[in-house]
Coordinates of C-alpha atoms in Angstrom, one line a residue:
A1 CA -8.7 82.4 152.7
D2 CA -10.2 82.3 156.2
D3 CA -13.4 84.0 157.3
E4 CA -11.5 87.3 157.6
G5 CA -10.1 87.2 154.1
Y6 CA -6.5 86.2 155.1
V7 CA -4.5 83.3 153.6
N8 CA -4.4 80.8 156.5
S9 CA -1.3 78.7 156.4
R10 CA -3.0 75.8 158.2
R11 CA -5.5 75.7 155.4
V12 CA -2.8 75.7 152.8
L13 CA -1.1 72.7 154.5
N14 CA -4.4 70.9 154.7
S15 CA -5.0 71.5 151.0
I16 CA -1.6 70.1 150.1
K17 CA -2.2 67.1 152.4
S18 CA -5.5 66.4 150.8
G19 CA -4.1 66.5 147.3
L20 CA -1.0 64.3 148.1
S21 CA -3.1 61.7 149.9
K22 CA -4.8 60.9 146.5
L23 CA -1.5 59.9 144.9
S24 CA -1.0 56.1 144.8
A25 CA 2.8 56.2 144.9
Y26 CA 2.7 57.5 148.5
S27 CA 1.6 55.4 151.5
N28 CA 0.5 58.4 153.6
A29 CA 0.5 62.2 153.8
D30 CA 0.1 63.8 157.2
L31 CA 0.8 67.1 158.9
H32 CA 4.2 67.3 160.5
R33 CA 4.1 67.3 164.3
D34 CA 5.3 71.0 164.4
L35 CA 2.6 71.9 161.8
H36 CA 5.2 73.7 159.6
A37 CA 5.1 71.0 156.8
V38 CA 3.3 68.1 155.3
T39 CA 5.2 64.8 155.8
L40 CA 5.0 62.6 152.8
K41 CA 5.7 58.9 153.4
L42 CA 6.8 56.8 150.4
S43 CA 5.3 53.3 149.9
S44 CA 8.5 51.8 148.3
Y45 CA 11.3 53.5 150.3
P46 CA 12.0 53.9 154.0
W47 CA 12.5 57.7 154.0
N48 CA 10.0 60.5 154.1
F49 CA 9.8 64.1 152.7
D50 CA 8.8 67.2 154.7
L51 CA 7.1 69.6 152.2
V52 CA 7.1 73.2 153.4
P53 CA 5.0 75.7 151.4
S54 CA 6.7 79.1 151.1
I55 CA 6.1 82.6 149.7
C56 CA 8.9 84.6 148.2
V57 CA 9.0 88.2 149.5
P58 CA 10.9 90.4 147.1
N59 CA 13.1 93.4 148.0
T60 CA 13.1 96.7 146.1
L61 CA 15.4 95.2 143.4
G62 CA 13.0 92.4 142.7
D63 CA 15.2 89.7 144.3
T64 CA 13.9 87.4 147.0
D65 CA 14.6 89.1 150.3
Y66 CA 13.2 86.3 152.5
F67 CA 10.4 83.6 152.6
L68 CA 7.2 83.2 154.5
I69 CA 6.4 79.7 155.8
P70 CA 3.7 78.3 158.1
D71 CA 4.2 79.1 161.8
G72 CA 2.1 76.1 162.9
Q73 CA -0.8 78.3 164.1
G74 CA -2.3 79.4 160.8
E75 CA -0.1 82.5 160.5
W76 CA 3.2 82.9 158.6
L77 CA 6.7 83.4 159.8
Q78 CA 9.8 84.8 158.2
S79 CA 12.6 82.4 157.2
D80 CA 15.6 82.2 154.9
P81 CA 17.0 78.6 154.4
R82 CA 19.7 80.0 152.2
K83 CA 21.5 81.4 155.2
A84 CA 21.2 78.2 157.2
H85 CA 22.5 76.3 154.1
A86 CA 25.5 78.7 153.8
R87 CA 26.3 78.2 157.5
V88 CA 26.2 74.4 157.2
T89 CA 28.4 74.5 154.1
Q90 CA 31.0 76.7 155.8
I91 CA 31.1 74.5 158.9
N92 CA 31.3 71.3 156.8
Q93 CA 34.2 72.7 154.8
A94 CA 36.0 73.7 158.0
H95 CA 35.7 70.1 159.3
A96 CA 36.9 68.3 156.2
K97 CA 33.3 67.7 155.1
Q98 CA 32.6 65.7 158.2
F99 CA 29.9 67.9 159.7
V100 CA 27.1 66.8 157.4
P101 CA 27.5 63.1 158.0
A102 CA 28.1 63.8 161.7
M103 CA 24.8 65.7 161.8
R104 CA 22.9 62.7 160.4
L105 CA 24.3 60.5 163.1
L106 CA 23.6 63.1 165.8
K107 CA 19.9 63.3 164.6
F108 CA 19.7 59.6 164.9
W109 CA 21.2 59.8 168.4
K110 CA 18.6 62.5 169.3
L111 CA 15.8 60.2 168.4
K112 CA 17.3 57.2 170.1
K113 CA 17.7 59.1 173.3
G114 CA 14.0 60.2 173.3
F115 CA 14.3 63.8 172.1
G116 CA 12.0 63.5 169.1
S117 CA 10.0 66.5 170.4
I118 CA 13.0 68.8 169.8
D119 CA 12.6 70.4 166.3
S120 CA 15.2 69.0 163.8
F121 CA 16.2 72.4 162.6
A122 CA 16.6 73.7 166.1
F123 CA 18.8 70.8 167.0
E124 CA 20.9 71.2 163.8
T125 CA 21.3 74.9 164.8
F126 CA 22.5 73.9 168.3
A127 CA 25.0 71.3 166.9
A128 CA 26.3 73.9 164.4
S129 CA 27.0 76.4 167.1
V130 CA 29.1 73.7 168.9
F131 CA 31.0 72.7 165.8
E132 CA 31.7 76.4 165.0
V133 CA 33.9 76.7 168.2
M134 CA 35.6 73.3 167.8
A135 CA 39.0 72.8 166.3
P136 CA 38.8 71.1 162.9
H137 CA 39.1 67.3 163.0
Q138 CA 39.9 65.1 160.1
N139 CA 38.7 62.0 162.1
I140 CA 35.0 61.9 162.6
H141 CA 35.4 59.7 165.7
L142 CA 37.6 62.3 167.4
A143 CA 35.1 65.0 166.3
F144 CA 32.3 63.2 168.0
G145 CA 34.3 63.0 171.3
C146 CA 35.0 66.8 171.0
F147 CA 31.4 67.6 170.2
F148 CA 30.0 65.6 173.2
D149 CA 32.6 67.2 175.5
K150 CA 31.6 70.7 174.5
A151 CA 27.9 70.3 173.8
P152 CA 26.5 70.1 177.4
N153 CA 27.8 73.7 178.1
H154 CA 26.0 75.0 175.0
V155 CA 22.5 73.6 176.0
P156 CA 21.5 76.6 178.1
M157 CA 22.9 79.1 175.6
P158 CA 20.6 80.7 172.9
W159 CA 20.2 78.5 169.8
L160 CA 20.1 81.4 167.4
D161 CA 18.3 81.3 164.1
P162 CA 21.1 81.8 161.5
A163 CA 18.7 83.9 159.4
G164 CA 18.0 86.3 162.3
F165 CA 14.2 86.0 162.2
S166 CA 13.2 83.6 165.0
G167 CA 15.7 84.5 167.7
D168 CA 16.4 81.7 170.1
L169 CA 15.1 78.5 168.6
G170 CA 15.6 76.7 171.9
S171 CA 13.4 79.1 173.9
K172 CA 10.3 76.9 173.4
I173 CA 12.0 73.7 174.8
P174 CA 11.0 73.0 178.4
I175 CA 13.7 73.5 181.0
E176 CA 13.3 69.9 182.1
T177 CA 13.9 68.6 178.5
K178 CA 17.1 70.8 178.2
A179 CA 18.3 69.4 181.6
R180 CA 17.8 65.8 180.4
L181 CA 19.5 66.6 177.1
R182 CA 22.5 67.9 178.9
D183 CA 22.7 64.8 181.0
R184 CA 22.5 62.5 177.9
L185 CA 25.2 64.5 176.1
Q186 CA 27.5 64.1 179.1
E187 CA 26.8 60.3 179.1
A188 CA 27.6 60.3 175.4
A189 CA 30.9 62.1 176.0
V190 CA 32.0 59.3 178.2
V191 CA 31.1 56.7 175.6
A192 CA 32.7 58.6 172.7
N193 CA 36.0 59.2 174.5
A194 CA 36.2 55.5 175.7
A195 CA 35.3 54.2 172.2
Y196 CA 38.0 56.5 170.7
K197 CA 40.6 55.2 173.2
E198 CA 39.7 51.6 172.3
E199 CA 40.1 52.5 168.6
L200 CA 43.6 54.1 169.2
D201 CA 44.6 50.9 171.1
G202 CA 43.5 48.8 168.1
N203 CA 40.5 47.3 169.8
H204 CA 38.0 48.2 167.0
E205 CA 35.5 45.5 168.0
A206 CA 35.4 46.8 171.6
S207 CA 35.1 50.4 170.3
I208 CA 32.1 49.5 168.0
A209 CA 30.5 47.5 170.8
R210 CA 30.5 50.6 173.1
W211 CA 28.7 52.6 170.4
R212 CA 26.2 49.8 169.8
A213 CA 25.4 49.5 173.5
H214 CA 24.8 53.3 173.5
L215 CA 22.8 53.6 170.3
G216 CA 21.0 50.3 170.1
D217 CA 20.8 47.4 167.7
E218 CA 20.4 49.6 164.6
F219 CA 24.1 50.5 165.0
P220 CA 26.2 48.0 162.9
T221 CA 28.2 45.2 164.5
Y222 CA 31.9 44.7 164.1
G223 CA 33.0 43.3 160.8

């Protein structure tokens, strides 16, 4: 508890960080940049884990109504990841299970284009709102072209929390960052459509080369 007797979420996070930092299997434990979680870095694998402490808040029937998670300032905010998961599952099924793998690549694209400051969940919510109004695509390459075509117009719209607690998740993103995001999405639309045309024409090497030039050397080469 803090000096006033309340359970301070920042103190909870720091306590988790302190305990995890003593485990030899992990190379590092640090607070996530948005202060909602503790990021745990593994010593033997390239991926990380974001650990979010939560408190179940029951309803009158004794079932979990929602959760409380750290708000980044020492207080707690309401959240319900079950609703976000249900939304992702519905969109993924509508798009022949292509939304989840597409989302992984879109988050990679976000980082490569310098938008690491945009919260991952907020960006996923934004992308989900675009996919919800897209016609279903069996081909992930065509889906990307359609996404990048439609996404720029969705940037200024509210990025609504699917659980209904946090309102517009994009409201804290600076106007300048949103303007730059819209520009980069428009650039990506040109690349995606040109790459898909190359693919339709049978020029697979040229298609992959376009994506590699856009996304960097981490993107695989042809063959």
